XYZ file of C-alpha atoms in Angstrom:
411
model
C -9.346 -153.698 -104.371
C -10.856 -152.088 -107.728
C -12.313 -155.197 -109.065
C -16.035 -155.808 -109.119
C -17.463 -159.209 -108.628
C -20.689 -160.693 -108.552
C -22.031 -163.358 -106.437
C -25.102 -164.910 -105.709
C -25.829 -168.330 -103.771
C -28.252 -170.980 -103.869
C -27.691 -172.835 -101.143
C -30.020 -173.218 -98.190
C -28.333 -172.074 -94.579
C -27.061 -168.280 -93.580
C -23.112 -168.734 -94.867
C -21.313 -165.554 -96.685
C -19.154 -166.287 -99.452
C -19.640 -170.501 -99.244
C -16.996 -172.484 -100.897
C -13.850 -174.354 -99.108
C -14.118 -174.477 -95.747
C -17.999 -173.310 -95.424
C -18.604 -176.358 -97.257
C -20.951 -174.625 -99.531
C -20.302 -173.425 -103.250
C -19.587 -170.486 -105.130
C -22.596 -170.356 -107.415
C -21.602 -167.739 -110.013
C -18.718 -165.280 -109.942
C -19.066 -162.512 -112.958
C -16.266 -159.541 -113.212
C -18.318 -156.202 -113.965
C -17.017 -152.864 -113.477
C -20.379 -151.252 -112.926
C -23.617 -151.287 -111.114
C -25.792 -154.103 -112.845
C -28.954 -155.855 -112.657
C -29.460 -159.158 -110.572
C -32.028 -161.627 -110.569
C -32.305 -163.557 -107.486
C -35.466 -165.835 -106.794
C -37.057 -167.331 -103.507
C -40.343 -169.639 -102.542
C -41.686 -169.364 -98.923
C -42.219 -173.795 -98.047
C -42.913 -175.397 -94.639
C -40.035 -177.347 -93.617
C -39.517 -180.201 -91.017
C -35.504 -178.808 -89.197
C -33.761 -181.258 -87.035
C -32.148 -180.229 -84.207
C -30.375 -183.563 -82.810
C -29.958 -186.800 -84.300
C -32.816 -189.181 -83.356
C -35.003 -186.485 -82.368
C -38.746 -185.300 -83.775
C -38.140 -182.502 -86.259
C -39.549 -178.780 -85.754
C -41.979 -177.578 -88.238
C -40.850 -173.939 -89.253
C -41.554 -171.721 -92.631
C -38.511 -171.359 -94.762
C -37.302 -169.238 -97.864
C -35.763 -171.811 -99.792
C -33.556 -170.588 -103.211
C -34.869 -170.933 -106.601
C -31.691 -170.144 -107.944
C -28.995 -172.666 -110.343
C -27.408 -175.757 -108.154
C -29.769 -175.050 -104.778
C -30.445 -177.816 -102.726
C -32.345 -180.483 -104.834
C -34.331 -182.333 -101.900
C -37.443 -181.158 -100.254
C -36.725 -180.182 -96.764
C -40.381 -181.453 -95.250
C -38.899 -184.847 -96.232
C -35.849 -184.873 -94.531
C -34.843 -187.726 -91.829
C -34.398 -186.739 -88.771
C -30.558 -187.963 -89.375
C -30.137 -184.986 -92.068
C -27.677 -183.295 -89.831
C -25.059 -183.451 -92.640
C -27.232 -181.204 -95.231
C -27.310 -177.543 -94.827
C -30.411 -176.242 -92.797
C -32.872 -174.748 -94.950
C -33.735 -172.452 -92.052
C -32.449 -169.534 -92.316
C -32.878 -168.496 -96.016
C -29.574 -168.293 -98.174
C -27.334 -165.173 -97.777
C -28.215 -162.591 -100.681
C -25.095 -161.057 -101.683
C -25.016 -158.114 -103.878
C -23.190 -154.725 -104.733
C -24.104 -151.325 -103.374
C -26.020 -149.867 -106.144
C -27.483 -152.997 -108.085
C -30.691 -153.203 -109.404
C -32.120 -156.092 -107.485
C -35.098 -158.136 -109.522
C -36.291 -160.359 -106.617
C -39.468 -163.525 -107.653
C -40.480 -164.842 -104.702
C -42.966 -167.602 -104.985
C -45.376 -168.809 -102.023
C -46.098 -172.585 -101.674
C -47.067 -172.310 -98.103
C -50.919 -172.649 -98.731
C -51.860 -171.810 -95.365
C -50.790 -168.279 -95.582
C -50.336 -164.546 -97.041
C -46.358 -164.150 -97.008
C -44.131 -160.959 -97.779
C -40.401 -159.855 -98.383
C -39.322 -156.990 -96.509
C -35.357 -155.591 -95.651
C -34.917 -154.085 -92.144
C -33.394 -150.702 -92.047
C -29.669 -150.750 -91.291
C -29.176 -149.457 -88.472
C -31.990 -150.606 -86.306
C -33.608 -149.472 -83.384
C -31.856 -150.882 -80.121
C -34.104 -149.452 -76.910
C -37.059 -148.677 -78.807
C -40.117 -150.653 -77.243
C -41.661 -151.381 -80.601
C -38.146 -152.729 -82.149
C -39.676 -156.164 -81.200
C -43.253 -156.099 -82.608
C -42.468 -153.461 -85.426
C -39.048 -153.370 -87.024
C -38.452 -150.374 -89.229
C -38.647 -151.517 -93.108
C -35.802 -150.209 -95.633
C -37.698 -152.214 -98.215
C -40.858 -154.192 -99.001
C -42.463 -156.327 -101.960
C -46.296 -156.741 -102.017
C -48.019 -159.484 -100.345
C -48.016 -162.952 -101.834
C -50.905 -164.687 -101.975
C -50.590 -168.706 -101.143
C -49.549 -170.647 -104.189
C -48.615 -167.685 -106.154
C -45.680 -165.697 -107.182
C -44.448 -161.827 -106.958
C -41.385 -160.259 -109.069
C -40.747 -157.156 -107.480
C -37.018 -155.117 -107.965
C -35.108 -152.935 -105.523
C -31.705 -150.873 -105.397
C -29.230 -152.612 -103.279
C -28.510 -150.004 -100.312
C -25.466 -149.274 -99.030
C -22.862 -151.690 -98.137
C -22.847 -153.488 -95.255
C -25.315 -156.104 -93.689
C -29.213 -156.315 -93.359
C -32.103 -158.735 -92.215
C -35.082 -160.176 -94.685
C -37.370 -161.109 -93.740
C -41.531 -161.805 -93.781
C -42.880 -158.787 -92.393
C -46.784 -160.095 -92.299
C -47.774 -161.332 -88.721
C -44.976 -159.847 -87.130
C -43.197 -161.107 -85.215
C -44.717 -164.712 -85.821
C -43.144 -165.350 -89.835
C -39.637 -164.330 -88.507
C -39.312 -166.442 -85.650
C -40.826 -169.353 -87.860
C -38.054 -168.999 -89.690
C -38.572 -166.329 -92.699
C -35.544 -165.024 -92.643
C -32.031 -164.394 -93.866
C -28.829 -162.204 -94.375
C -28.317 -159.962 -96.666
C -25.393 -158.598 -97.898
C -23.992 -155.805 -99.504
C -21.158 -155.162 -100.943
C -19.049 -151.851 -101.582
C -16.890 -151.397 -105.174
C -13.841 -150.772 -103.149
C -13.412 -153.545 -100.997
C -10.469 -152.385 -98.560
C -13.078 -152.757 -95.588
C -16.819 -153.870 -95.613
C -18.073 -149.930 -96.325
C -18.432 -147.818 -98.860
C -17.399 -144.921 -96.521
C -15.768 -146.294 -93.472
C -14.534 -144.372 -90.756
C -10.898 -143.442 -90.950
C -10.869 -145.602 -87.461
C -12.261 -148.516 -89.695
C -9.896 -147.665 -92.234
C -7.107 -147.570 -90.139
C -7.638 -151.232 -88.587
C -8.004 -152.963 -92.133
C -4.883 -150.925 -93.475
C -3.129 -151.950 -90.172
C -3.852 -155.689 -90.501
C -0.924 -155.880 -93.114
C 1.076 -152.601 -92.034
C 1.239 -152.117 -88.388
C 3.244 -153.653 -86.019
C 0.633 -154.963 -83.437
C -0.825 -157.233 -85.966
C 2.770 -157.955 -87.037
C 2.861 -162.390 -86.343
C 4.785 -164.014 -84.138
C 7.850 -164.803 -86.593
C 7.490 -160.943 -87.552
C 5.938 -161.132 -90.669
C 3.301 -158.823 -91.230
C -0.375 -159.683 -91.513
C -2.345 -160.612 -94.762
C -4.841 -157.442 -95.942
C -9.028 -158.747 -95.007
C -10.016 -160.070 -98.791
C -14.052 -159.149 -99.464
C -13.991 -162.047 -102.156
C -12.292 -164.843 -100.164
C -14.842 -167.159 -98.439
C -13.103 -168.063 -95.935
C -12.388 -164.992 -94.370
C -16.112 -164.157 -94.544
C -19.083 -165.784 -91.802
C -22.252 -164.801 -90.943
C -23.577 -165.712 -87.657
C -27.610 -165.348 -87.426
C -29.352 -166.026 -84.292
C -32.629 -167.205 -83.705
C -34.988 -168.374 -81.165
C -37.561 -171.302 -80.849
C -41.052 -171.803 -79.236
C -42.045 -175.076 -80.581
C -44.430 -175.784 -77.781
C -46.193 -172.194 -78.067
C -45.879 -171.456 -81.299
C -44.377 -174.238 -83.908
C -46.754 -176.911 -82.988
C -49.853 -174.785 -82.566
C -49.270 -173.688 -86.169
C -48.381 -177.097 -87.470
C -51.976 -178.418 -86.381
C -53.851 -175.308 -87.820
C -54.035 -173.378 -85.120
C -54.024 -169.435 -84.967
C -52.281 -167.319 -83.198
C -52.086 -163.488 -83.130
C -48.640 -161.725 -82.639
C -50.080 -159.998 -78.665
C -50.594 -164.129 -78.146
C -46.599 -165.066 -78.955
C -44.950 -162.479 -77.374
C -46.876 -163.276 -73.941
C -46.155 -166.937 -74.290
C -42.968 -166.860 -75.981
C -40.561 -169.418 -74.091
C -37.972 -170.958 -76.338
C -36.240 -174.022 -76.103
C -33.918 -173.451 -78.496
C -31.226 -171.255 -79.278
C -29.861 -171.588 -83.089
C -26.894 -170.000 -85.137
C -27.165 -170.495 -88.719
C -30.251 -173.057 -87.815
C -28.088 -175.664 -85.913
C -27.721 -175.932 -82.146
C -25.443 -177.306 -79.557
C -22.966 -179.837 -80.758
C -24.077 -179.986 -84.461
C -24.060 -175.883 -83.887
C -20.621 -176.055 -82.762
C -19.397 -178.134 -85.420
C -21.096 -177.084 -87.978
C -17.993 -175.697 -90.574
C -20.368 -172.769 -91.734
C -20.685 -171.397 -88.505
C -17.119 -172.034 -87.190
C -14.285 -169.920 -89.042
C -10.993 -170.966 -90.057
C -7.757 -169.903 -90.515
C -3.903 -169.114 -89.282
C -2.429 -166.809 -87.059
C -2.296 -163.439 -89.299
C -5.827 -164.603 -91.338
C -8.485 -161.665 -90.536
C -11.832 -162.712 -90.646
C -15.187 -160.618 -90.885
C -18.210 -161.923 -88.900
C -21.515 -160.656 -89.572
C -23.869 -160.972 -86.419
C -27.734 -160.838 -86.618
C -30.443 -161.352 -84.280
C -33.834 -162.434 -85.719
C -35.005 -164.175 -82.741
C -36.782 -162.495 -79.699
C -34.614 -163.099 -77.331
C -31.095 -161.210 -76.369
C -27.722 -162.759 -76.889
C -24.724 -161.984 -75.531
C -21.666 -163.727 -78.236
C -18.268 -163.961 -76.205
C -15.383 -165.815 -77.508
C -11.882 -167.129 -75.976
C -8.631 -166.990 -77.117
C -9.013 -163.547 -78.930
C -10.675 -160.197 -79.036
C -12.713 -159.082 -81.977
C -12.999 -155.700 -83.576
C -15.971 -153.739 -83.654
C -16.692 -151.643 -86.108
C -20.296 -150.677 -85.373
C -21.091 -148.740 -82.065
C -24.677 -147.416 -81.070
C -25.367 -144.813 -79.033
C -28.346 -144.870 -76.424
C -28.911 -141.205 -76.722
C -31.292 -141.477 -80.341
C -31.363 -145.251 -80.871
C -28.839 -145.927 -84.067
C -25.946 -147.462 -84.798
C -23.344 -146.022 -86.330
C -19.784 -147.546 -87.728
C -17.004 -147.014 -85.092
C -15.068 -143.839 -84.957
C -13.244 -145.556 -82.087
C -12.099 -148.866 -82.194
C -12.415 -151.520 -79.075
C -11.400 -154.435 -78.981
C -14.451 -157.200 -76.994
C -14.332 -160.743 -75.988
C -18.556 -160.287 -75.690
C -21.121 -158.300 -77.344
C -24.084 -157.515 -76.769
C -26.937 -158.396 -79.695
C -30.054 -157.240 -78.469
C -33.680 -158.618 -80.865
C -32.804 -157.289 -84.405
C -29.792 -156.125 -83.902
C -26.792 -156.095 -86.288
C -22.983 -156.026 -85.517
C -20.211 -156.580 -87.491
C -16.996 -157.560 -85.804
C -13.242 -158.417 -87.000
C -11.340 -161.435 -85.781
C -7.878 -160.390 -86.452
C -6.667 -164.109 -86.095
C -3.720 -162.424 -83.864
C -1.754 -164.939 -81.477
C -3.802 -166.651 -78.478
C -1.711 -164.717 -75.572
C -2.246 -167.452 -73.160
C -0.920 -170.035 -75.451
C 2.403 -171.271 -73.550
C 4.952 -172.342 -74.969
C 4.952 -170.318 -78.516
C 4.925 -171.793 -81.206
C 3.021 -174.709 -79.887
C 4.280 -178.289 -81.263
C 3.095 -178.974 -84.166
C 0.981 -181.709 -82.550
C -0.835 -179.605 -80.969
C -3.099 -178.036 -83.418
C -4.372 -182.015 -84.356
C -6.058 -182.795 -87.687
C -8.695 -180.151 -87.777
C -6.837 -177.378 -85.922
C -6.917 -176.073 -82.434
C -10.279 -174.944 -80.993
C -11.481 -172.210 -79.215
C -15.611 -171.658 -78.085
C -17.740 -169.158 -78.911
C -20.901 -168.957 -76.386
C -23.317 -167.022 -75.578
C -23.189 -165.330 -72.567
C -27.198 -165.778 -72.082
C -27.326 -168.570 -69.473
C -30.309 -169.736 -71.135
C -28.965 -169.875 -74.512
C -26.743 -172.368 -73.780
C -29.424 -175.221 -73.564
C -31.427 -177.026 -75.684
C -35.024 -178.500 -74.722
C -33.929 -178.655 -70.502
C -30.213 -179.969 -71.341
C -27.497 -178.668 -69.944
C -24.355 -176.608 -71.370
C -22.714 -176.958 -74.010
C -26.113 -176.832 -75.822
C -27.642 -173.916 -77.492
C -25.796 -171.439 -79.243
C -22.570 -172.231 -79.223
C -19.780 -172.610 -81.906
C -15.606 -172.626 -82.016
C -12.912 -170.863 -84.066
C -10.025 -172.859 -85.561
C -6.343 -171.800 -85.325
C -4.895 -174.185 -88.364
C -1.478 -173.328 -87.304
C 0.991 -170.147 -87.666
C 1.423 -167.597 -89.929
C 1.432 -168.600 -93.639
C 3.247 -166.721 -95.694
């Protein structure tokens, strides 16, 4: 694909490439055929997030988009029956090209509090003891000041996917919810890199060539499409303390980083900011599509606790490995396919779901009946026992979503 695109979003909630399904909107889609400058724009607000209907909100810190058509009501408002709206925890996904010059305002309106805008090196550290505490910065803006405003610009590094977040108080801002995805993309978009791997190259020139990702019917597959939203998701997990660390902070109390990571017990366990059943419903967390559909999901742990993603009814791609021996990950020079994966605090993994045929599905193809009005669904869990609950509660709670097979191959 030789065409360059732009996009940026302004909608509140970690979802790549919103529109259709994702039930969020393409904000502004420019063809350039060059590296160009982008202007992108943030404020740092407390926010009140629901996590069940009819239950108290949880008071978190949020980077909530300045930019065109963002979300036009004030999150520390919200009813705790918002469920509907997009979470404004975690920040919007920042999507950019490989190469852009980046002009980032970020405004602070939390007047508690010194903030800051930092980008985690990709890869991150995976063993190392301090990975918790002290992730390792790609890039950082200067402190902001309560109820002011930095502008501050960067080059967009190379493609693939990286954490913001608010370095200051580390890791107490993250876990309150200062963070996001961001997202970079390369000028040839035949896979998600700007130099993949000729293994990674292989599988996305497979997925429409090769005969194990030929359909059912034998048609061949459709080619991954960088630009389509729906065959781009972003899954970003967090963690939540709200009786050690949310509340204390909501009633002015202080706490020092060494004070969090002794305490730290969370109740809940969030993808995208929702958990359990809103989680699993949630269409921005839950991809969609028919047999032959490859989809691209983006996995990020800002939370301080380890997940462990495993999902039925297919095996996923992945196309980053890391290697114990010096800490770093690395994209895949050999390809295995996973039904779990490990995603260890701050870690990043991409993964392809190559939407190939359920093989316990019996009898194929299934009646049409079968698939009912939204499609047929298969879970996503984490394997993290604990994970799966939310405040005591039992499983299915936590973080949790489903995939969606809408039906056979289209052609």
């Amino acid at each position: 694909m030789n065409r360059r695109k732009f996009i940026y979003y302004g909608l509140t909630g970690a979802t790549l490439l919103g529109g259709g399904a994702l039930n969020l909107s393409w904000l502004r889609l420019l063809p350039r055929a060059v590296a160009a400058s982008t202007s992108l724009s943030l404020a740092v607000e407390e926010v009140m997030v629901p996590m069940f209907h009819n239950s108290p909100p949880i008071y978190m810190w949020a980077f909530k988009s300045q930019m065109p058509h963002g979300p036009t009501y004030t999150a520390i408002d919200l009813a705790t029956d918002s469920l509907d709206l997009p979470p404004p925890v975690p920040g919007p996904v920042l999507t950019v090209y490989e190469g852009d010059r980046v002009y980032l305002s970020v405004t602070n309106n939390h007047a508690g509090a010194d903030h800051g805008f930092a980008i985690a090196k990709r890869p991150l550290p995976k063993l190392n003891p301090e990975a918790l505490t002290e992730p390792e910065i790609l890039i950082e803006g200067p402190i902001i000041s309560p109820m002011s405003q930095v502008d501050f610009s960067f080059e967009a590094p190379a493609a693939g996917t990286y954490l913001y977040f608010d370095p200051l108080n580390n890791p107490i801002n993250r876990i309150m919810g200062l963070h996001g995805a961001l997202v970079v993309l390369p000028a040839d978009g035949s896979t998600p890199y700007s130099n993949p791997t000729p293994a990674i190259q292989r599988l996305f020139s497979d997925l429409y060539e090769a005969e194990p990702f030929y359909t059912p019917d034998g048609s061949p597959g459709k080619a991954w499409d960088m630009l389509n939203p729906k065959r781009n998701y972003v899954w970003l997990f967090n963690d939540i303390d709200d009786i050690h660390v949310n509340t204390p902070l909501k009633n002015g109390v202080k706490l020092s980083p060494n004070q969090v990571m002794d305490t730290f017990l969370p109740r809940y366990f969030t993808i995208n900011g929702r958990t359990g059943f809103p989680c699993a419903h949630a269409k921005e967390n839950a991809p969609r599509g028919h047999i032959g559909e490859p989809v691209l999901i983006r996995c990020l742990n800002a939370g301080l606790a380890s997940h462990s993603p495993h999902i039925h009814g297919n095996h996923v791609y992945e196309l980053i490995n890391q290697l114990h021996t010096d800490l770093q990950l690395r994209l895949a020079e050999n390809i295995v396919e996973l039904d779990t994966w490990e995603l260890s605090p701050l870690v990043i993994k991409d993964v392809l779901h190559a939407y190939r045929k359920p093989p316990d599905i019996f009898p194929w193809p299934p009646d049409p009946g079968q698939y009912g009005l939204e499609g047929m669904r298969f879970p996503m869990h984490c394997h993290i026992e604990m994970s799966q609950t939310a405040a005591g509660g039992n499983y299915p709670q936590g973080a949790i979503t489903d995939w969606v097979l809408l039906g056979p191959h289209q052609t």
